[in-house]
CSV table of C-alpha atoms in Angstrom, one decimal:
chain,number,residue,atom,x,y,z
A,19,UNK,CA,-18.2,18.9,-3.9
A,20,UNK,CA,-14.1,18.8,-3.6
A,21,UNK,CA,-14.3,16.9,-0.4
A,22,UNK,CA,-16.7,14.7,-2.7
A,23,UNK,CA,-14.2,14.5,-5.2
A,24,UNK,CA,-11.1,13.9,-2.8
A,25,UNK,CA,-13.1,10.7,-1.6
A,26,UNK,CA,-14.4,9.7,-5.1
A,27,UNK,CA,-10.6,9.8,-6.5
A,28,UNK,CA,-9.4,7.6,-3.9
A,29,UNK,CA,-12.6,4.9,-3.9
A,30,UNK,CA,-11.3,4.9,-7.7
A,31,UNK,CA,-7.9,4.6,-7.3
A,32,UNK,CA,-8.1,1.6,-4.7
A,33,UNK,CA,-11.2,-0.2,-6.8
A,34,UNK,CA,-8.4,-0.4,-9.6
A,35,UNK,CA,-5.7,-1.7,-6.9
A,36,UNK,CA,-8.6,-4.5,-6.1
A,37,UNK,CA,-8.1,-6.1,-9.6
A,38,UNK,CA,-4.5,-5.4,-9.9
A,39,UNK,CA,-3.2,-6.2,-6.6
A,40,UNK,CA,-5.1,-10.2,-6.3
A,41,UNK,CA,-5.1,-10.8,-10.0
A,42,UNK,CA,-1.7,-9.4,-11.1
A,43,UNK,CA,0.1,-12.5,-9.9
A,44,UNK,CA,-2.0,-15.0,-11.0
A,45,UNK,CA,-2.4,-13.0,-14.3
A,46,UNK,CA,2.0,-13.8,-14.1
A,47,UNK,CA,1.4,-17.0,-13.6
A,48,UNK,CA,-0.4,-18.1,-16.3
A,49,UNK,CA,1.9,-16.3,-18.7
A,50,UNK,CA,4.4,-18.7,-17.5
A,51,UNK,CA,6.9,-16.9,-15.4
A,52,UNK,CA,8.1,-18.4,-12.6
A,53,UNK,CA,8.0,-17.6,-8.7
A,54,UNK,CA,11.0,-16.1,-8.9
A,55,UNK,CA,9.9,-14.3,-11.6
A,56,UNK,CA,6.5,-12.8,-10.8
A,57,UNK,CA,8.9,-11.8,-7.5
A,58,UNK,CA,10.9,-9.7,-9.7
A,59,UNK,CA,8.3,-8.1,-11.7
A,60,UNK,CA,6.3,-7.1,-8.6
A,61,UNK,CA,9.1,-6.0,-6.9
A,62,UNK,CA,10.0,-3.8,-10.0
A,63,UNK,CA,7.7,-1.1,-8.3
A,64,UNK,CA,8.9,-1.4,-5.2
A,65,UNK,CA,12.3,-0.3,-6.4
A,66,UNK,CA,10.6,2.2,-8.2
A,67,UNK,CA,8.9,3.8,-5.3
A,68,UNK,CA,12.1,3.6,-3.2
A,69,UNK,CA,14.2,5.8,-6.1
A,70,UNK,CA,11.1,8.2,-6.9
A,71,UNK,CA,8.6,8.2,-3.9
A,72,UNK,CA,10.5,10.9,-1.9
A,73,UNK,CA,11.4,12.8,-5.3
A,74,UNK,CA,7.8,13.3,-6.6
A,75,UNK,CA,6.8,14.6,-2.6
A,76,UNK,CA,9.5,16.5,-3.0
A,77,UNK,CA,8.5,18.3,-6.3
A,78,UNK,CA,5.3,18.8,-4.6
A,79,UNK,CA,6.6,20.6,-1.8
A,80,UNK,CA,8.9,22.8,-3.7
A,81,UNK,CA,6.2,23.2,-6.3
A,82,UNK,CA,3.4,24.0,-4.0
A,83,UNK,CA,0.8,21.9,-5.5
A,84,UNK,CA,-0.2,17.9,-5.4
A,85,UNK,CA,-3.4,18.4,-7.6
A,86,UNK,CA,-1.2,19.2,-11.3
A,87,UNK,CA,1.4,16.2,-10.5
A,88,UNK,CA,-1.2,14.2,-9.3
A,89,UNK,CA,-3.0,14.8,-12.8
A,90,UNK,CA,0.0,14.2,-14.6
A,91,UNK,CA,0.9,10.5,-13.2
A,92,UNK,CA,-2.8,9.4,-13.9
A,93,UNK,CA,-2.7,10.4,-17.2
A,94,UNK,CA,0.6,8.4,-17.9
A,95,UNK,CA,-1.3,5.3,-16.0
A,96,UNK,CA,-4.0,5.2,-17.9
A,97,UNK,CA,-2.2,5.2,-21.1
A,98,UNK,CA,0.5,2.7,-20.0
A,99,UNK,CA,-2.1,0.2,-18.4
A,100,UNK,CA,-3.2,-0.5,-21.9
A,101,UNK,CA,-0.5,-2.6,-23.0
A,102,UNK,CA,1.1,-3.8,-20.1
A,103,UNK,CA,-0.2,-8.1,-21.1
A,104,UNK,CA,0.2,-7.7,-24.1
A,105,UNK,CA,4.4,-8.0,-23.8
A,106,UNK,CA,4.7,-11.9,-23.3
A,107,UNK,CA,8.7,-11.8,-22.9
A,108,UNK,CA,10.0,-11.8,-19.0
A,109,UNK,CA,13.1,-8.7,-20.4
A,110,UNK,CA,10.8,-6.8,-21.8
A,111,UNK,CA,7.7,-7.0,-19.2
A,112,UNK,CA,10.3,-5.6,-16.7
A,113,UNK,CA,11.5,-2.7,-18.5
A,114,UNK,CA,7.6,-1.5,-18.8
A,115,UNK,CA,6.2,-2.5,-15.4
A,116,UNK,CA,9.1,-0.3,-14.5
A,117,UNK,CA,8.0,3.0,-16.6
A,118,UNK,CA,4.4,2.1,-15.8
A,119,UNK,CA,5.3,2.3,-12.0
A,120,UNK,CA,7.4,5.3,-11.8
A,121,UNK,CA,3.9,7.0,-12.6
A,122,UNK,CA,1.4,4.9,-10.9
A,123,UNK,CA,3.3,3.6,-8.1
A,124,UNK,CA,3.1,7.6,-5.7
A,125,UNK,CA,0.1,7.7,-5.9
A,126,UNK,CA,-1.2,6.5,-2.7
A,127,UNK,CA,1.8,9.2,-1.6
A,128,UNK,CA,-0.1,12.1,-3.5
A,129,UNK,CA,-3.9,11.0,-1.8
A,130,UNK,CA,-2.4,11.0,1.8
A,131,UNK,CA,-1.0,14.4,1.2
A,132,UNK,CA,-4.3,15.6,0.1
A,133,UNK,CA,-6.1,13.9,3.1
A,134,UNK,CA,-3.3,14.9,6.1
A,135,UNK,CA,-4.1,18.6,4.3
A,136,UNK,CA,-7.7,18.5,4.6
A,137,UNK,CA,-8.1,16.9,8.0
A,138,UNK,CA,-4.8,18.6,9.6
A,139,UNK,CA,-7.1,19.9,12.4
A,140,UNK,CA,-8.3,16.5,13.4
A,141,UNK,CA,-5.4,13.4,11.7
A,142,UNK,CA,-8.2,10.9,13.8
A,143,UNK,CA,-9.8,11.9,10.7
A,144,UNK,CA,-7.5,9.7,8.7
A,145,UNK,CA,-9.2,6.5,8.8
A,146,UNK,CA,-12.6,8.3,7.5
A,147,UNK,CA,-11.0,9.3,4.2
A,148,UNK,CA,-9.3,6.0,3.5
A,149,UNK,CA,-12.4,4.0,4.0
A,150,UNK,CA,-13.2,4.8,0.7
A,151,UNK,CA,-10.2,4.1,-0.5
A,152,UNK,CA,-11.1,0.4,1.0
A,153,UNK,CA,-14.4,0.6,0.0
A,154,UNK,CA,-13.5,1.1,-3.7
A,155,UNK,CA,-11.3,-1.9,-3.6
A,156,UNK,CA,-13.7,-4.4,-1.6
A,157,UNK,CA,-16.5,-3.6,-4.1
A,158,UNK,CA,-13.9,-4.6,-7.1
A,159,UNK,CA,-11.8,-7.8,-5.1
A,160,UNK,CA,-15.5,-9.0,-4.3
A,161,UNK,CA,-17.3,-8.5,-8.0
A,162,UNK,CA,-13.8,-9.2,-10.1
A,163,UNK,CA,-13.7,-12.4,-8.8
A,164,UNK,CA,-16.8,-13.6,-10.0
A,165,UNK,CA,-16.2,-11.3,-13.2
A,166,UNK,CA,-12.6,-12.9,-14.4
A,167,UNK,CA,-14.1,-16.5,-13.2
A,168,UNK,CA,-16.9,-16.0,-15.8
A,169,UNK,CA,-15.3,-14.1,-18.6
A,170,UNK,CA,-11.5,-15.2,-18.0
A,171,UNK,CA,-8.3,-13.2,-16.9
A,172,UNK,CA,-7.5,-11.6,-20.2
A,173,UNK,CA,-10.2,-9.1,-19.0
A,174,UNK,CA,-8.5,-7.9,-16.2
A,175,UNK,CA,-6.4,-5.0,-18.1
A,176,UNK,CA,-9.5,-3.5,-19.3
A,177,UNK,CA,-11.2,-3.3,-15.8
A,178,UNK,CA,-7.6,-1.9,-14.2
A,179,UNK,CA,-7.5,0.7,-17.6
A,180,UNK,CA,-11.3,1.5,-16.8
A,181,UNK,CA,-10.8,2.1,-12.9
A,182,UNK,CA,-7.9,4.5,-13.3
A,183,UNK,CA,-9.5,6.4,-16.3
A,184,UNK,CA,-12.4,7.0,-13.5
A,185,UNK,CA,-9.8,7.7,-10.9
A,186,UNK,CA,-8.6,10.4,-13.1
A,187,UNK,CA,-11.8,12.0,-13.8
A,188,UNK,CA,-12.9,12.5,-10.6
A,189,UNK,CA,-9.2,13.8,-9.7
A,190,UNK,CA,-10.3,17.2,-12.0
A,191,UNK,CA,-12.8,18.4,-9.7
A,192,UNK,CA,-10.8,17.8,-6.2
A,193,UNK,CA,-9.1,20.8,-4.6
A,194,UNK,CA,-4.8,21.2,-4.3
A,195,UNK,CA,-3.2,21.5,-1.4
A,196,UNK,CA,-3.2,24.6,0.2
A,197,UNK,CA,0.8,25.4,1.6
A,198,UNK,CA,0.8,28.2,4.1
A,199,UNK,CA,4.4,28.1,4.9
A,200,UNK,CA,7.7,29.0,2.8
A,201,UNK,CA,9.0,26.8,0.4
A,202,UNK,CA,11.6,24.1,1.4
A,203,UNK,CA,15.1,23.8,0.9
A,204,UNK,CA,17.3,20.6,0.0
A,205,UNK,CA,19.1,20.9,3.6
A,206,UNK,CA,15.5,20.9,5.3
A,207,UNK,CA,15.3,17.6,3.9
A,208,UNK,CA,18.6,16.4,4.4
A,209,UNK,CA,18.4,17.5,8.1
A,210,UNK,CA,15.4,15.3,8.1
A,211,UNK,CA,16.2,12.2,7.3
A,212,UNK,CA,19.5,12.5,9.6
A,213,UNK,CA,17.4,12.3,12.8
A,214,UNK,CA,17.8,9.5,14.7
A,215,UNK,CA,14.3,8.9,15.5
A,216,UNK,CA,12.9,9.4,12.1
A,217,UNK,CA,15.2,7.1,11.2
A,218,UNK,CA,14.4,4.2,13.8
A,219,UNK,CA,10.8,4.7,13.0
A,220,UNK,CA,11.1,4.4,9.5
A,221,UNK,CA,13.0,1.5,10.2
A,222,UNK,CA,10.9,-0.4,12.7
A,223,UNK,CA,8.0,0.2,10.2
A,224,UNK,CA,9.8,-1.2,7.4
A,225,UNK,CA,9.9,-4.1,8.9
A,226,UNK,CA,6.4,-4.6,9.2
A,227,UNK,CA,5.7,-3.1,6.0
A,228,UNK,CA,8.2,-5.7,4.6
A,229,UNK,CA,5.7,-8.4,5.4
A,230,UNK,CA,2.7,-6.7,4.5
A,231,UNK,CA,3.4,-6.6,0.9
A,232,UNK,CA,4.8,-9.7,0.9
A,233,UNK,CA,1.5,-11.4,2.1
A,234,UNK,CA,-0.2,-9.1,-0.4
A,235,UNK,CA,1.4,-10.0,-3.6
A,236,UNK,CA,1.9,-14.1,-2.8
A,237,UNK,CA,-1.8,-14.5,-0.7
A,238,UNK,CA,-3.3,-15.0,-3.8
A,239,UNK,CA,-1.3,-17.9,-5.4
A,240,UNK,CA,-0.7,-19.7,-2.1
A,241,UNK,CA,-4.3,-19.7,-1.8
A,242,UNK,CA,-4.4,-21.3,-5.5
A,243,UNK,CA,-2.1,-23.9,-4.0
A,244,UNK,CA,-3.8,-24.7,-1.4
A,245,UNK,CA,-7.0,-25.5,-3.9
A,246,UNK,CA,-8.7,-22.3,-3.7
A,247,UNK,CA,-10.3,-20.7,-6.7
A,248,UNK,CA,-10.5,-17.5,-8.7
A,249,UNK,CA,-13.9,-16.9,-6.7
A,250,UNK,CA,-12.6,-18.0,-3.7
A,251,UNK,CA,-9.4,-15.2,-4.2
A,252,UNK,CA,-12.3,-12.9,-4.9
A,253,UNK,CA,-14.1,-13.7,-1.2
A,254,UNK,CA,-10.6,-14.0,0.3
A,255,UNK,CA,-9.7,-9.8,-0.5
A,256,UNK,CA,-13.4,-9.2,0.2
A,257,UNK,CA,-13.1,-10.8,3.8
A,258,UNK,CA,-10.3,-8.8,4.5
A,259,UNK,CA,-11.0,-5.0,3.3
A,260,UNK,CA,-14.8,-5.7,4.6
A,261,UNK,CA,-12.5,-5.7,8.4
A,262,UNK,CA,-10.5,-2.7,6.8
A,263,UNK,CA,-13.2,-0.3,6.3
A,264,UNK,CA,-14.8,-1.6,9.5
A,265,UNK,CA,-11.8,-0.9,11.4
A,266,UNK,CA,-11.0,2.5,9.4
A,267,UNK,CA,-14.7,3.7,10.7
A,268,UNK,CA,-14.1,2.5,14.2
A,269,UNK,CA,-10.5,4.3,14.4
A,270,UNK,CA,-11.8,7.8,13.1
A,271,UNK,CA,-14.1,7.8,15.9
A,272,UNK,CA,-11.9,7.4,18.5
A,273,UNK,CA,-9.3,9.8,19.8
A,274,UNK,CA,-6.1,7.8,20.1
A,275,UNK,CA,-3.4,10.9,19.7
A,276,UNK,CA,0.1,10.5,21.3
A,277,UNK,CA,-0.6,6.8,21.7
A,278,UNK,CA,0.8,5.9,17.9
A,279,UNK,CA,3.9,3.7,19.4
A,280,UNK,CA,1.4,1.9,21.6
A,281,UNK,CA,-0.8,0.2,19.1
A,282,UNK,CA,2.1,0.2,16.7
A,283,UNK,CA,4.3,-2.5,19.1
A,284,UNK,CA,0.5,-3.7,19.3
A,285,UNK,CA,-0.1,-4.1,15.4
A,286,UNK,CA,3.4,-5.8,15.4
A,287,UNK,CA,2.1,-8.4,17.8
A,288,UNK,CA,-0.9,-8.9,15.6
A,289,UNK,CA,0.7,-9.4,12.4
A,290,UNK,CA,2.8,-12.2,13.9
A,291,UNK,CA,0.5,-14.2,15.0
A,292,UNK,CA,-1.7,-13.5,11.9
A,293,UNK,CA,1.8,-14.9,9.8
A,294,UNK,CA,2.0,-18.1,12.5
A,295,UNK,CA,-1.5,-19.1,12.0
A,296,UNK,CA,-0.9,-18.8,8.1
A,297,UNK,CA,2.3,-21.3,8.4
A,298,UNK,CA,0.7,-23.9,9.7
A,299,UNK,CA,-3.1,-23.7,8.6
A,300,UNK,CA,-4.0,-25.2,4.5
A,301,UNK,CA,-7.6,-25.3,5.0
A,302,UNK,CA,-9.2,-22.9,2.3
A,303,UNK,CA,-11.6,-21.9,4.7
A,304,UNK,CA,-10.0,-21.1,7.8
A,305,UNK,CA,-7.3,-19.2,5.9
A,306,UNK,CA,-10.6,-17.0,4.4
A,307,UNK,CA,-11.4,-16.7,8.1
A,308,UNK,CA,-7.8,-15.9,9.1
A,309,UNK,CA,-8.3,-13.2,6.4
A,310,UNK,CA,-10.2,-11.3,9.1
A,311,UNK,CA,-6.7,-9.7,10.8
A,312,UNK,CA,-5.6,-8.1,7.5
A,313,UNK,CA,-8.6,-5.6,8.0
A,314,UNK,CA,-8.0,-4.6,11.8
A,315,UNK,CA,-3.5,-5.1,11.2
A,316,UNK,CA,-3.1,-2.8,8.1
A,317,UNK,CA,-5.9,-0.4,9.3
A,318,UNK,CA,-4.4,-0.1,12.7
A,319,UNK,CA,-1.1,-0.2,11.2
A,320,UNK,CA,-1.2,2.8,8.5
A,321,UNK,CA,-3.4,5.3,10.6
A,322,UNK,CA,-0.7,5.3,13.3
A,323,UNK,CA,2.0,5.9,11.0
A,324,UNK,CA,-0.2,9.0,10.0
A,325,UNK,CA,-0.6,10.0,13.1
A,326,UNK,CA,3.2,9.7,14.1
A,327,UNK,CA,4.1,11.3,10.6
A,328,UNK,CA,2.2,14.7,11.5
A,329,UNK,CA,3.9,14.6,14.9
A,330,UNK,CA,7.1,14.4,13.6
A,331,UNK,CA,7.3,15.7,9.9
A,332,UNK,CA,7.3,19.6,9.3
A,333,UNK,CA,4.4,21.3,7.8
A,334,UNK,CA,6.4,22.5,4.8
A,335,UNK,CA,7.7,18.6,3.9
A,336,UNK,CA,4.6,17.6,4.5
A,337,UNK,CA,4.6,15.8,0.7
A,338,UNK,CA,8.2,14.6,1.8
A,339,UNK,CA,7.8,13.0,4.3
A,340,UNK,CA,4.8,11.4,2.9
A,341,UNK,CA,7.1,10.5,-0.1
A,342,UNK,CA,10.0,9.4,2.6
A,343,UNK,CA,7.2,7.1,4.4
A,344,UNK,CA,6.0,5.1,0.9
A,345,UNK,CA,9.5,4.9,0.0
A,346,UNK,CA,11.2,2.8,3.1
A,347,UNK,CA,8.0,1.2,4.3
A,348,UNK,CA,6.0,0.1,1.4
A,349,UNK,CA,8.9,0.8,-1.2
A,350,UNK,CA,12.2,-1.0,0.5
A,351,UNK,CA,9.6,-3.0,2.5
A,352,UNK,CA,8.3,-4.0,-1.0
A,353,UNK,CA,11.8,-5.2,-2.6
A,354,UNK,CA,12.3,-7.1,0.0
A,355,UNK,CA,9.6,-9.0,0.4
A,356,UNK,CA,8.4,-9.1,-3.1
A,357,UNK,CA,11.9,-10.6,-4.3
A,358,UNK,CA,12.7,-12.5,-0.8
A,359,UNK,CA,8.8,-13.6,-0.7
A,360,UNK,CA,9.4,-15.3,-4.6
A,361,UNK,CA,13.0,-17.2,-3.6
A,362,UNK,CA,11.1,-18.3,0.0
A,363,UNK,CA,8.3,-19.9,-1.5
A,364,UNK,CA,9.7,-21.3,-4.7
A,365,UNK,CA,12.8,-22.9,-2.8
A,366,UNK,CA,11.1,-23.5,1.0
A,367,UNK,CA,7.9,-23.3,0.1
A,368,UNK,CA,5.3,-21.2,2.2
A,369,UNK,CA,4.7,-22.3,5.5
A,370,UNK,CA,8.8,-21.2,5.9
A,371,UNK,CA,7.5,-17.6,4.3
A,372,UNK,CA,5.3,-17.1,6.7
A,373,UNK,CA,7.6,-17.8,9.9
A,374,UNK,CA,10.4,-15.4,8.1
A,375,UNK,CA,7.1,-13.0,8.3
A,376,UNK,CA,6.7,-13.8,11.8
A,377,UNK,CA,10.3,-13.0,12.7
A,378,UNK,CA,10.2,-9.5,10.2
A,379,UNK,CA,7.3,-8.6,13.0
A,380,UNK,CA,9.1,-9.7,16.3
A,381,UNK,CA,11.9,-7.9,14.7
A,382,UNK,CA,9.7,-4.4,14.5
A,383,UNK,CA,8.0,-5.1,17.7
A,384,UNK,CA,10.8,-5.2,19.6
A,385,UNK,CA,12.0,-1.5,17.5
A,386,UNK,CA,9.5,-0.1,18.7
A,387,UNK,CA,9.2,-1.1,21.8
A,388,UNK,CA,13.1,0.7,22.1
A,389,UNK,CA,11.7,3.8,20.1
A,390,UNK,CA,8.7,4.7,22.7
A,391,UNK,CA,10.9,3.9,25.6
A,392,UNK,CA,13.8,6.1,23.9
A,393,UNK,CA,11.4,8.9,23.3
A,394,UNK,CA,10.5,8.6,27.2
């Protein structure tokens, strides 16, 4: 029943992330903010998970338990997702996004540290917990499509307010972390994030991270530029995450330990030509069909960093490093590209977004490609 739970809270979680993540820029758009400014907004919790990611793993670590935190910023989420369109002013929208995210933003950080726990025996095992996570957020990007196209946008805050609200009840019944080793200190994390290898990995998958969320946040407009239509951003996040969960099931089958670097200078290669293809290509369709890499890149690309992270990352930082992870890759990553990704494609427009993408994953291919031989 708690491994039940464990999956359930996580299907939840990302089926709220499949309304938020697609819509929340369009939702920006029609308020009337600009590129620059939708950029800023979404980056607002990107800047908030590179001050606070590392802290809440932290607090989890030297608290011993993920389950009562984890509680805690779902609670706040629910209650601040109420409200967050009904602020119309650009000031004031920032300020709240900000709050909103200093609760909602770890908690991909908080799951992972729950799923690494449960499957440390066996971190293949990765893939099969966060299929649900993808399957909860292809069942809502394919049906809230169709949902917002017939009832209109303004619905999408009840749907993300529902989804979390169910997120958190199914959180009650999973089971905290179990920490069998002493308490950490301040210097154990200090000496952590001193080593040079840590730090070249973090680095090389910032990189890639960086455009990753980029993609993520401006897919959805540049799609609505090139003609497509709400439905047709619903099919797009549906083609994707169907590839995601496929390629999740595929990878926790497979026994692919101590080959992370591999497939990581692999992933690198993919994403770039995934970003050159989107340059250059404005037919609706084919970009649906490009679509088809996000699944196997960000699968490929997250369970590896998992898989690296347990190699690498003490048992008793285990939150940490989790924490240190979401904050450079997805956290840094996400400032820079949300707020670089809005100044590219307002003043250059996107086909130049795209090849600064492809350079970001050259750029991390080539890191690395230094990192493995390094290690060697």
């Amino acid at each position: 029943m708690k491994d039940v739970s464990l999956k359930l809270t996580i299907a939840m979680h990302y089926a709220s992330q499949g309304v938020f993540l697609p819509f929340l820029p369009i939702l920006l758009k029609n308020h009337a903010f600009s590129y620059s400014q939708i950029g800023t907004l979404l980056a607002a919790g990107a800047v908030v998970g590179v001050l606070t990611q590392s802290l809440w793993g932290y607090l989890c670590d030297r608290l011993q338990t993920v389950k009562k935190l984890l509680l805690l910023q779902l609670v706040a989420s629910v209650i601040l997702s109420m409200y967050i369109f009904e602020i119309n002013t650009f000031a004031n929208l920032l300020v709240y996004l900000t709050v909103f995210y200093v609760f909602f933003r770890p908690l991909p950080t908080m799951f992972d540290t729950l799923i690494i726990q449960t499957i440390s025996a066996n971190p293949a095992r990765y893939g099969h917990y966060r299929m649900f996570g993808s399957i909860g957020f292809l069942l809502t990007a394919l049906f809230s499509g169709y949902f917002l196209n017939w009832f209109g946008l303004s619905k999408g805050p009840y749907l993300i307010t529902g989804l979390i609200g169910l997120s958190l009840l199914c959180a009650v019944f999973i089971q905290d972390t179990n920490y069998a080793c002493q308490t950490p200190r301040f210097k154990d994390f200090s000496e952590l994030i001193k080593q040079p290898a840590i730090l070249q990995f973090l680095l090389a998958a910032t990189f890639l991270g960086t455009t990753h969320v980029a993609n993520d946040n401006f897919i959805s407009v540049h799609l609505q530029a090139l003609g497509g239509s709400l439905k047709d951003t619903g099919l797009l996040w549906t083609v994707g995450v169907t590839t995601e969960i496929l390629t999740f099931a595929v990878l926790s089958q497979l026994n692919l330990q101590g080959k992370s670097l591999y497939f990581l200078r692999l992933v690198a290669l993919l994403y770039g030509l995934r970003w050159l293809l989107m340059a250059f290509i404005t037919d609706v369709k084919v970009v649906l069909l490009i679509q088809v890499l996000h699944g196997i890149c960000y699968s490929l690309f997250i369970t590896m960093i998992q898989q690296y992270l347990v190699v690498i990352i003490p048992n008793q930082l285990r939150a940490t490093g989790q924490g240190l992870m979401y904050m450079t890759v997805f956290g840094l990553g996400g400032v820079i590209g949300m707020i670089g990704g809005g100044q590219l494609m307002e003043r250059f427009g996107s086909s130049n977004f795209y090849l600064s993408c492809l350079c970001f994953a050259l750029v991390s291919f080539f890191t690395f490609q230094r990192l493995d031989k390094d290690r060697v």
